PDB file of C-alpha atoms in Angstrom:
ATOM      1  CA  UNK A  13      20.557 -47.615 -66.680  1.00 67.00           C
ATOM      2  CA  UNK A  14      16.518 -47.739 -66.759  1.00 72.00           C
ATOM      3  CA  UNK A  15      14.997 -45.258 -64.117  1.00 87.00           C
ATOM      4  CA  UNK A  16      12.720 -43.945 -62.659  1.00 93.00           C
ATOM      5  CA  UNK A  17      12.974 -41.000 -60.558  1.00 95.00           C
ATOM      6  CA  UNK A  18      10.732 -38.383 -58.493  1.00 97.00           C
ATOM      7  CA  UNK A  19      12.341 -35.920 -57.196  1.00 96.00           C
ATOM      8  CA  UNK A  20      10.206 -34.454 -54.262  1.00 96.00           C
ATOM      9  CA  UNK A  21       9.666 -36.794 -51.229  1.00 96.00           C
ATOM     10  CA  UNK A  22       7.679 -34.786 -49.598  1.00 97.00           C
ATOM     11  CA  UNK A  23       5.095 -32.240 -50.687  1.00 97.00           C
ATOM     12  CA  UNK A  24       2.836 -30.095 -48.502  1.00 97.00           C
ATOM     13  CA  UNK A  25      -0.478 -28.337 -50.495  1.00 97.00           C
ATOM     14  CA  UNK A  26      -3.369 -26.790 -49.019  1.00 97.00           C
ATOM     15  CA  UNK A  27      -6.710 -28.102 -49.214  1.00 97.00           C
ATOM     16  CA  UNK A  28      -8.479 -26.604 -52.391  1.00 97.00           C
ATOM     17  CA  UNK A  29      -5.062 -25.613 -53.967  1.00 98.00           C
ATOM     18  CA  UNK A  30      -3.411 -27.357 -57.267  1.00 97.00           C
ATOM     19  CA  UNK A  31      -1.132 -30.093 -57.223  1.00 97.00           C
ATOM     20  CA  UNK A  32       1.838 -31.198 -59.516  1.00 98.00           C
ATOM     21  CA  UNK A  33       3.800 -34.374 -58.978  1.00 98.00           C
ATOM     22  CA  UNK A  34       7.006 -34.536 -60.846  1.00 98.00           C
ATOM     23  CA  UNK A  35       7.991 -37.962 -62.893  1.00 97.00           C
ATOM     24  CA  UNK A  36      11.120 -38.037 -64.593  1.00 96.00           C
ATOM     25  CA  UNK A  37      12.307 -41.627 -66.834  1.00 93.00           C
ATOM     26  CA  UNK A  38      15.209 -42.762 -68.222  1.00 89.00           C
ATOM     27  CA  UNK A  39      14.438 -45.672 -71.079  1.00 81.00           C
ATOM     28  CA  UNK A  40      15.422 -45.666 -74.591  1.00 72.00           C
ATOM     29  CA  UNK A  41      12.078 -46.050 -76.173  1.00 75.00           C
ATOM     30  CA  UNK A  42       8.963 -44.592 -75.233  1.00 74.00           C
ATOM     31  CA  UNK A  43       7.250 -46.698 -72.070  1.00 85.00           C
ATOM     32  CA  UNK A  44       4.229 -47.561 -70.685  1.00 92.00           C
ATOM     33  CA  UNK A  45       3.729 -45.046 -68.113  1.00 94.00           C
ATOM     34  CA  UNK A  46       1.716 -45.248 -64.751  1.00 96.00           C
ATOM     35  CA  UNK A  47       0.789 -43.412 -61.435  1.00 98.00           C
ATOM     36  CA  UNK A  48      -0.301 -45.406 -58.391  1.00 98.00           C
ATOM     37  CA  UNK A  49      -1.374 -43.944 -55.145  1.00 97.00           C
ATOM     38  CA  UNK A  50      -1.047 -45.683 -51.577  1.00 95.00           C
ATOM     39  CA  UNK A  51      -2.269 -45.137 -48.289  1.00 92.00           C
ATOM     40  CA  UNK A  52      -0.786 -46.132 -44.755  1.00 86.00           C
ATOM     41  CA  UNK A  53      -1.094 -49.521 -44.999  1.00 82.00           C
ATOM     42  CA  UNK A  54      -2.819 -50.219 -48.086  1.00 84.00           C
ATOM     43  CA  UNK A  55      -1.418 -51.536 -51.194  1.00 87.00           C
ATOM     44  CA  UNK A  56      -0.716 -49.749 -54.139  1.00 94.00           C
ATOM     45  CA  UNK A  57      -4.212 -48.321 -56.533  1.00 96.00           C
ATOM     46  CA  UNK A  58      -3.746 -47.397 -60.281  1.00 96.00           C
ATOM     47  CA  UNK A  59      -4.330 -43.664 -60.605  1.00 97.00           C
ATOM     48  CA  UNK A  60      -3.652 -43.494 -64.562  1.00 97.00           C
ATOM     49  CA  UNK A  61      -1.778 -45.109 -67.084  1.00 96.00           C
ATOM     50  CA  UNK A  62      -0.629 -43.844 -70.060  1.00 94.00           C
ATOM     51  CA  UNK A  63       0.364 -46.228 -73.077  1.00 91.00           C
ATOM     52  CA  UNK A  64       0.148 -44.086 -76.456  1.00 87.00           C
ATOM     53  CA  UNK A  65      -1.999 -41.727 -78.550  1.00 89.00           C
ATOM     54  CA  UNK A  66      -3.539 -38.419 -76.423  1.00 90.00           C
ATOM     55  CA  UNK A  67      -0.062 -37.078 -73.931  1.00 92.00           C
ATOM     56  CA  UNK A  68      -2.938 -35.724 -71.281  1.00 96.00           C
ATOM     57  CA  UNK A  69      -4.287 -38.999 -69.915  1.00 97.00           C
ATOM     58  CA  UNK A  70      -7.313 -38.761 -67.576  1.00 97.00           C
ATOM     59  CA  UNK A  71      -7.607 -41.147 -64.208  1.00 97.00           C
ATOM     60  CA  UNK A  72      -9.590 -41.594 -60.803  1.00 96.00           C
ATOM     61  CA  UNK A  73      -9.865 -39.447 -58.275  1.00 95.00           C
ATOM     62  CA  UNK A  74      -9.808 -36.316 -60.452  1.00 97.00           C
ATOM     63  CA  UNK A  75      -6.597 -36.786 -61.323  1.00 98.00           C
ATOM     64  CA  UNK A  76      -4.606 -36.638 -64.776  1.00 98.00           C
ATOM     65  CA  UNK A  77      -1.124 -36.658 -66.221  1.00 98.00           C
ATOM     66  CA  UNK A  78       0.871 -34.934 -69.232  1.00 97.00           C
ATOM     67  CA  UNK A  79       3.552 -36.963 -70.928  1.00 95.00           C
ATOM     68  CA  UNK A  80       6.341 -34.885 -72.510  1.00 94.00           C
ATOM     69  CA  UNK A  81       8.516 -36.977 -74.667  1.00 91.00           C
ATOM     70  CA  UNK A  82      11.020 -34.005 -75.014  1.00 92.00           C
ATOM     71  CA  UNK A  83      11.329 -33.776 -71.126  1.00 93.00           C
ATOM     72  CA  UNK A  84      11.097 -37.498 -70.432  1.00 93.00           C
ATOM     73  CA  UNK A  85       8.525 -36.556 -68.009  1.00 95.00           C
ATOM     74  CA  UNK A  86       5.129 -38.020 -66.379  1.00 97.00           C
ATOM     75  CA  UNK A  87       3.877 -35.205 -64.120  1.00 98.00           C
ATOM     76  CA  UNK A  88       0.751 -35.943 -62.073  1.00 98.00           C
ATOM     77  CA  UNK A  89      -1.747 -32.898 -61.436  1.00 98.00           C
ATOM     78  CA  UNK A  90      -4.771 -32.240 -60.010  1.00 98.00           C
ATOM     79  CA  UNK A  91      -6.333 -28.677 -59.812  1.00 97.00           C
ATOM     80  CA  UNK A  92      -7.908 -28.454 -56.339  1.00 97.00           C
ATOM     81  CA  UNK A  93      -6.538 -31.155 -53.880  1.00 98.00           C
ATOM     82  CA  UNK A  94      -8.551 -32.413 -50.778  1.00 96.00           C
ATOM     83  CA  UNK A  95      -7.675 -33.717 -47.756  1.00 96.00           C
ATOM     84  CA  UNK A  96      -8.316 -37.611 -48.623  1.00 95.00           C
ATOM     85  CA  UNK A  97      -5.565 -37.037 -51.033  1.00 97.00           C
ATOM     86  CA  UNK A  98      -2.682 -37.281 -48.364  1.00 97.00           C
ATOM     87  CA  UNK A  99      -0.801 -40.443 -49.158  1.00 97.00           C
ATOM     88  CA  UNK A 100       2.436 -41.644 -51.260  1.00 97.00           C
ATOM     89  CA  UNK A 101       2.563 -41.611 -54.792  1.00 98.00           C
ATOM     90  CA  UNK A 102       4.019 -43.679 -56.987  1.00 98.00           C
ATOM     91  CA  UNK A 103       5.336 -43.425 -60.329  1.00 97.00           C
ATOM     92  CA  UNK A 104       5.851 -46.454 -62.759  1.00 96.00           C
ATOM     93  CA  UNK A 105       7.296 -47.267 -65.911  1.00 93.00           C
ATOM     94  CA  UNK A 106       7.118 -50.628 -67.608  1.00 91.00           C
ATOM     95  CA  UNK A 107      10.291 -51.643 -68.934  1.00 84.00           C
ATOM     96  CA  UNK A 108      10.077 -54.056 -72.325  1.00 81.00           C
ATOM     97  CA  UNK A 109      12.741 -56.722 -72.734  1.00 74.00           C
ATOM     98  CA  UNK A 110      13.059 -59.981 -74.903  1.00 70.00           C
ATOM     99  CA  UNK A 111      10.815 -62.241 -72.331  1.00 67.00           C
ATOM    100  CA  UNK A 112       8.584 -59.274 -71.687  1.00 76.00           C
ATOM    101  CA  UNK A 113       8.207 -56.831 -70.006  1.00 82.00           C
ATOM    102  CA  UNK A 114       7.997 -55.532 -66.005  1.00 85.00           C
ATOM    103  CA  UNK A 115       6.996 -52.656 -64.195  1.00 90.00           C
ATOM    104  CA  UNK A 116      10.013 -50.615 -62.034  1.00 91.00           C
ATOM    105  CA  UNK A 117       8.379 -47.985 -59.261  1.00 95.00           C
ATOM    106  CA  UNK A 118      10.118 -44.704 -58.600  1.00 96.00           C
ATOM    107  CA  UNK A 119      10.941 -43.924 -54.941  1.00 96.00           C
ATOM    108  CA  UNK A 120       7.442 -42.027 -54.237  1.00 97.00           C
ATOM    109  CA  UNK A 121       6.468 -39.313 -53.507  1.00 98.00           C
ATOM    110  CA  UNK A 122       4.750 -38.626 -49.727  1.00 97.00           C
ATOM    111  CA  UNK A 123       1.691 -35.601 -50.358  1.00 97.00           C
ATOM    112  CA  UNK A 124       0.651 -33.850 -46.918  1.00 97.00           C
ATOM    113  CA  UNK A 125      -2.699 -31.550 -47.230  1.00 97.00           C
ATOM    114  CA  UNK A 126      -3.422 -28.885 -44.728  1.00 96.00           C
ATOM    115  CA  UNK A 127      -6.467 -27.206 -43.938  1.00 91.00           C
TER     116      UNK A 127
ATOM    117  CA  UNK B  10     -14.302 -58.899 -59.670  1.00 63.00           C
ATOM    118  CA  UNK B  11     -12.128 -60.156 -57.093  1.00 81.00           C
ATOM    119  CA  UNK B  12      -8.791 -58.035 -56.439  1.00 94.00           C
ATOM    120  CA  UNK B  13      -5.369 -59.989 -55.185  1.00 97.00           C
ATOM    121  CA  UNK B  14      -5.405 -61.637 -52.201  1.00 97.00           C
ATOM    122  CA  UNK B  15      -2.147 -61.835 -49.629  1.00 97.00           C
ATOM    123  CA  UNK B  16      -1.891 -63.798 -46.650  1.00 97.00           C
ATOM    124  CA  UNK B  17      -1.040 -63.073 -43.667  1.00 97.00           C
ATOM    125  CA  UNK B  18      -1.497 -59.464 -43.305  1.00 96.00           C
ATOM    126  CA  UNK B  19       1.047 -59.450 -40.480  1.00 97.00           C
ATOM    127  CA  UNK B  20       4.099 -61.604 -39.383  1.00 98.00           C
ATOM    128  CA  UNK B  21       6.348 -61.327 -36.661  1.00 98.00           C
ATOM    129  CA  UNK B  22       9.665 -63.674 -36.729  1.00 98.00           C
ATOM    130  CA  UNK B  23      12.785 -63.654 -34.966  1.00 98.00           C
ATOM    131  CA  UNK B  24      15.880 -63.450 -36.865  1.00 97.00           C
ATOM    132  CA  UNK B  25      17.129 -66.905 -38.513  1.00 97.00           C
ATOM    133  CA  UNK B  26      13.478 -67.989 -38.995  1.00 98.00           C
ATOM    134  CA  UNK B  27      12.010 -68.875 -41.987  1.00 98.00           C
ATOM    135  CA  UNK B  28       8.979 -67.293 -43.195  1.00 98.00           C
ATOM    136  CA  UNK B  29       6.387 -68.115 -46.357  1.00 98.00           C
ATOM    137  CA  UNK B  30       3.816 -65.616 -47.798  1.00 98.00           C
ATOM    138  CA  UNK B  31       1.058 -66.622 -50.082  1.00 97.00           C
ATOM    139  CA  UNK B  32      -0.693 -64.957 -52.841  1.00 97.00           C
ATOM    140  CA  UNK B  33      -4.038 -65.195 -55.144  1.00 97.00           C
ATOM    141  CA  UNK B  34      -3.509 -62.983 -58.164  1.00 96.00           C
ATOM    142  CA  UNK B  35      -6.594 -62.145 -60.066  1.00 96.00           C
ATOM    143  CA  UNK B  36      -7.870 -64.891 -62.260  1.00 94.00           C
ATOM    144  CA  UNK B  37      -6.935 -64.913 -65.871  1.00 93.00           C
ATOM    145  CA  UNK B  38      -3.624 -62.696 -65.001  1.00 94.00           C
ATOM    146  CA  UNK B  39      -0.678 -64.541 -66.353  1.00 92.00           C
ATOM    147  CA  UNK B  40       1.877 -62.275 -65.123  1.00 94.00           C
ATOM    148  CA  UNK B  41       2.746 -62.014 -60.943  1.00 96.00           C
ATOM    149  CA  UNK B  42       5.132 -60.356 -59.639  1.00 96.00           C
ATOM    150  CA  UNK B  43       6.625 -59.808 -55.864  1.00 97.00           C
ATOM    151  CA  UNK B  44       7.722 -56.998 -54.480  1.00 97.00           C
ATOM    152  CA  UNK B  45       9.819 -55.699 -51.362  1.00 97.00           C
ATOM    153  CA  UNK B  46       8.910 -52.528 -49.646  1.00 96.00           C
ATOM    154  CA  UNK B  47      11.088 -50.667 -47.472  1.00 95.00           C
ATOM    155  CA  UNK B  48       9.384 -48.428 -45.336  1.00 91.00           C
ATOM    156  CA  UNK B  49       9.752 -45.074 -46.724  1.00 88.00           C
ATOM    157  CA  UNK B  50      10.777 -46.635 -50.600  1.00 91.00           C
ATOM    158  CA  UNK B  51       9.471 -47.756 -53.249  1.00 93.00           C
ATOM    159  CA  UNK B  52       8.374 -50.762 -54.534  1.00 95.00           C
ATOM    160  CA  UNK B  53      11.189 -53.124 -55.418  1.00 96.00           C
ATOM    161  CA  UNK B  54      10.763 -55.962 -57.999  1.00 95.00           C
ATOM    162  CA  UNK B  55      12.431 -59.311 -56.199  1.00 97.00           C
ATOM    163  CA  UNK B  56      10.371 -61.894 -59.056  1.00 96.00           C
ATOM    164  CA  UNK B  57       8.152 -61.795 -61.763  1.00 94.00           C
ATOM    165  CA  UNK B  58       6.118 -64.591 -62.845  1.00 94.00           C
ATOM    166  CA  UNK B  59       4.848 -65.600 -66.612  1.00 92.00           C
ATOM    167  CA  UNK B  60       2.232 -68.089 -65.875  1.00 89.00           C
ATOM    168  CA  UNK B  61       4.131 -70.595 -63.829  1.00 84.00           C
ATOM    169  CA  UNK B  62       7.517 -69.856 -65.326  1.00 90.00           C
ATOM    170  CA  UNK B  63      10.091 -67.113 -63.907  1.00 92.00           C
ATOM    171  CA  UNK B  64      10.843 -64.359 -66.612  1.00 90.00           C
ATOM    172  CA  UNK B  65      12.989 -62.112 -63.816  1.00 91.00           C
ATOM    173  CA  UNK B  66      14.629 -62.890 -60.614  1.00 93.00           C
ATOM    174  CA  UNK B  67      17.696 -60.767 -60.731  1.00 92.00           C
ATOM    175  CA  UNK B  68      16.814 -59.054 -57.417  1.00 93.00           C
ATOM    176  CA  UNK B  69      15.842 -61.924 -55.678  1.00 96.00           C
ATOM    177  CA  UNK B  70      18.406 -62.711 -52.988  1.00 95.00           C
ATOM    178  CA  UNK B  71      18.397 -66.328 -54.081  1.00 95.00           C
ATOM    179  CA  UNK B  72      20.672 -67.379 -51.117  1.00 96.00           C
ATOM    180  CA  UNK B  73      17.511 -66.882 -48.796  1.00 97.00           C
ATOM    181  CA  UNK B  74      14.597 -66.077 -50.483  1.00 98.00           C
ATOM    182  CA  UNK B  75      12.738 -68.719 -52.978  1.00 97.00           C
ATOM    183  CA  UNK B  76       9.589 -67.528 -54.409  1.00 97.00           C
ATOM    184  CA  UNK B  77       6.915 -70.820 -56.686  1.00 96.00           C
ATOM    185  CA  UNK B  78       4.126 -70.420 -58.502  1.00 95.00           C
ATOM    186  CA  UNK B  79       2.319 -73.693 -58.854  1.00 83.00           C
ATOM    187  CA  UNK B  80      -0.064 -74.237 -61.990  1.00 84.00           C
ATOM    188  CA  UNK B  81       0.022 -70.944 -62.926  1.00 82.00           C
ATOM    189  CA  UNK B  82      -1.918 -69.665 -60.414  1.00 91.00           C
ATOM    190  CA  UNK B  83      -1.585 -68.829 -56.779  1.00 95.00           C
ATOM    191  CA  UNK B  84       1.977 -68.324 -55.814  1.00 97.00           C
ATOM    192  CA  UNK B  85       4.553 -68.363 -52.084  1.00 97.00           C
ATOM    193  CA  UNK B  86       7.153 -66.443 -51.551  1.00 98.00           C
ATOM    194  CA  UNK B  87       9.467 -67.865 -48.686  1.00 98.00           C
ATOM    195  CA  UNK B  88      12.225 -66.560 -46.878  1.00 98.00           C
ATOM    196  CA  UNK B  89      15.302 -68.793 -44.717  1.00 97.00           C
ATOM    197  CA  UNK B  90      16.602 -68.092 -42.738  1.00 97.00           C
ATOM    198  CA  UNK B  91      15.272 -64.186 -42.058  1.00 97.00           C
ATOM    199  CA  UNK B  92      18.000 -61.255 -41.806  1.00 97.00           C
ATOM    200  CA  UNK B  93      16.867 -58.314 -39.465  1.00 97.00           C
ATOM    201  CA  UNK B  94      17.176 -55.754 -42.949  1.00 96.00           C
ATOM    202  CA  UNK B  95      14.307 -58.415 -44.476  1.00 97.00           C
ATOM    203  CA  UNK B  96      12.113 -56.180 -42.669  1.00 98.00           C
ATOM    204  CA  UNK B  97       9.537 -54.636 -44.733  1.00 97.00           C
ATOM    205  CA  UNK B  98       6.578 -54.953 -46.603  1.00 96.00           C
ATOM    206  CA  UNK B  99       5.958 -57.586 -49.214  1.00 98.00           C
ATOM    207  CA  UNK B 100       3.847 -57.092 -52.382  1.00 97.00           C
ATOM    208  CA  UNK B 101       2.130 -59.171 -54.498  1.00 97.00           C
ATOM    209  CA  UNK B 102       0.808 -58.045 -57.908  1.00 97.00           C
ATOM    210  CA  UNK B 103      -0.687 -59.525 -61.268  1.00 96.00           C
ATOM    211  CA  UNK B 104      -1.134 -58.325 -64.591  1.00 94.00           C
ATOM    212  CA  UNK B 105      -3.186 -59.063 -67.512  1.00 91.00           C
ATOM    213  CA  UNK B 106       0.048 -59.074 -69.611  1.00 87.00           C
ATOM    214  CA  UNK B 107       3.775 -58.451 -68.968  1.00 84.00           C
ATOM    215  CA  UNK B 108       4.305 -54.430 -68.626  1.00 84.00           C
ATOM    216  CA  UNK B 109       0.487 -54.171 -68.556  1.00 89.00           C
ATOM    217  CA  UNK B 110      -0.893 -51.945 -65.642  1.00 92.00           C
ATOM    218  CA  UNK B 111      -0.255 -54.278 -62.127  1.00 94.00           C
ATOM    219  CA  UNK B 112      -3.320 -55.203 -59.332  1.00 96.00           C
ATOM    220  CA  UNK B 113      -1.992 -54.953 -55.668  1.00 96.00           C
ATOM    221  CA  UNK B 114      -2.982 -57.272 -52.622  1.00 96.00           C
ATOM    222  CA  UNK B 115      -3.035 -55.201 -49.161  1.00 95.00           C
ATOM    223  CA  UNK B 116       0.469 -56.725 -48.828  1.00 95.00           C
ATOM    224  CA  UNK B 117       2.188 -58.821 -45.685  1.00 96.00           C
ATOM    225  CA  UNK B 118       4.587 -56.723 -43.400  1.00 96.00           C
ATOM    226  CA  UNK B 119       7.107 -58.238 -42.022  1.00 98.00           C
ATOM    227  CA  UNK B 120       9.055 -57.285 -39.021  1.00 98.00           C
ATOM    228  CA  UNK B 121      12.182 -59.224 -38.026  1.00 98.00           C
ATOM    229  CA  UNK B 122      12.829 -59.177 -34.701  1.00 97.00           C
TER     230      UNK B 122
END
């Protein structure tokens, strides 16, 4: 079956160090990709999105993610987190089907930074 | 631009009630979809919209929940009668295109009481 699955639900960095976010897929063909980031009570904002050419794909926030076809993997990074980062993150894959095509969210990922 | 709009922001019910959210998408976005959000899940797809027509609604607990999208455009999701596990936080988003990157609205939560 389709998937999409991160496997840490909870991270803990400290301020000013690096940050990976893990993004793993399961789809036959190669999908849209996209990261989304939500804070307490908010609704979800588009970090990135990655649809084809260039695997490093550049977003907001500082942030940017690496597709690896070979790992079916989306990682999110971002080399020197700060504190406003704290929040869930969400990765998303758009799944393509005869009628079209929707997006299906992975189960998050919850990012804790300490001073 | 405007983003998606949601109404209300907040809505408490008692169990067996019914319940109706409303959404703006973005204008010009043909594809809206509704989601449910658990706390501590992630998003989950209940219907997806192509203009005014329904494309996916294979998570939509059709025995309760009814979701329209008049003319295209703005677009209620209602719920009756309300289960205590309907409890959660309900998403609206639109899209340019089907599997094209997805606007948010704040979202309703729901609590079921």
């Amino acid at each position: 079956a389709q998937s999409v699955t991160q496997p840490d639900i909870h991270i803990t960095v400290s301020e000013g160090a690096s940050l990976e976010l893990r993004c793993n897929y399961s789809y036959g063909a190669t999908p849209y990709l996209f990261w989304y980031v939500q804070s307490p009570g908010q609704g979800l904002q588009l970090l990135l999105k990655y649809f084809s050419g260039d695997t490093l794909v550049q977003g907001i926030k500082g942030f940017e993610a690496e597709f690896k076809r070979s790992q079916s993997s989306f990682n999110l990074r971002k080399p020197s987190v700060h504190w406003s980062d704290a929040a869930e993150y969400f990765c998303a894959v758009a799944l393509f089907y005869n009628q079209g095509g929707k997006l299906i969210f992975g189960q998050g990922t919850e990012l804790s930074v300490k001073p | 631009e405007a983003g998606v709009a949601q109404s209300p922001r907040y809505k408490i019910i008692e169990k067996r009630q019914s319940v109706a959210f409303w959404c703006n998408p973005i204008s010009g976005h043909a594809t809206l979809y509704w989601y449910q959000q658990i706390l501590g899940q992630g998003p989950k797809l209940l219907i997806q919209f192509q203009n005014n027509g329904v494309v996916d609604d294979s998570q939509l607990p059709k025995d309760r929940f009814s979701a329209e999208r008049l003319k295209g455009v703005d677009s209620t999701l209602k719920i009756q009668p309300a289960k205590l596990e309907d409890s959660a936080v309900y998403l609206c988003a639109s899209s340019p295109g089907a599997g094209m990157e997805a606007f948010f609205g704040q979202g309703t939560r729901l609590t079921v009481v």
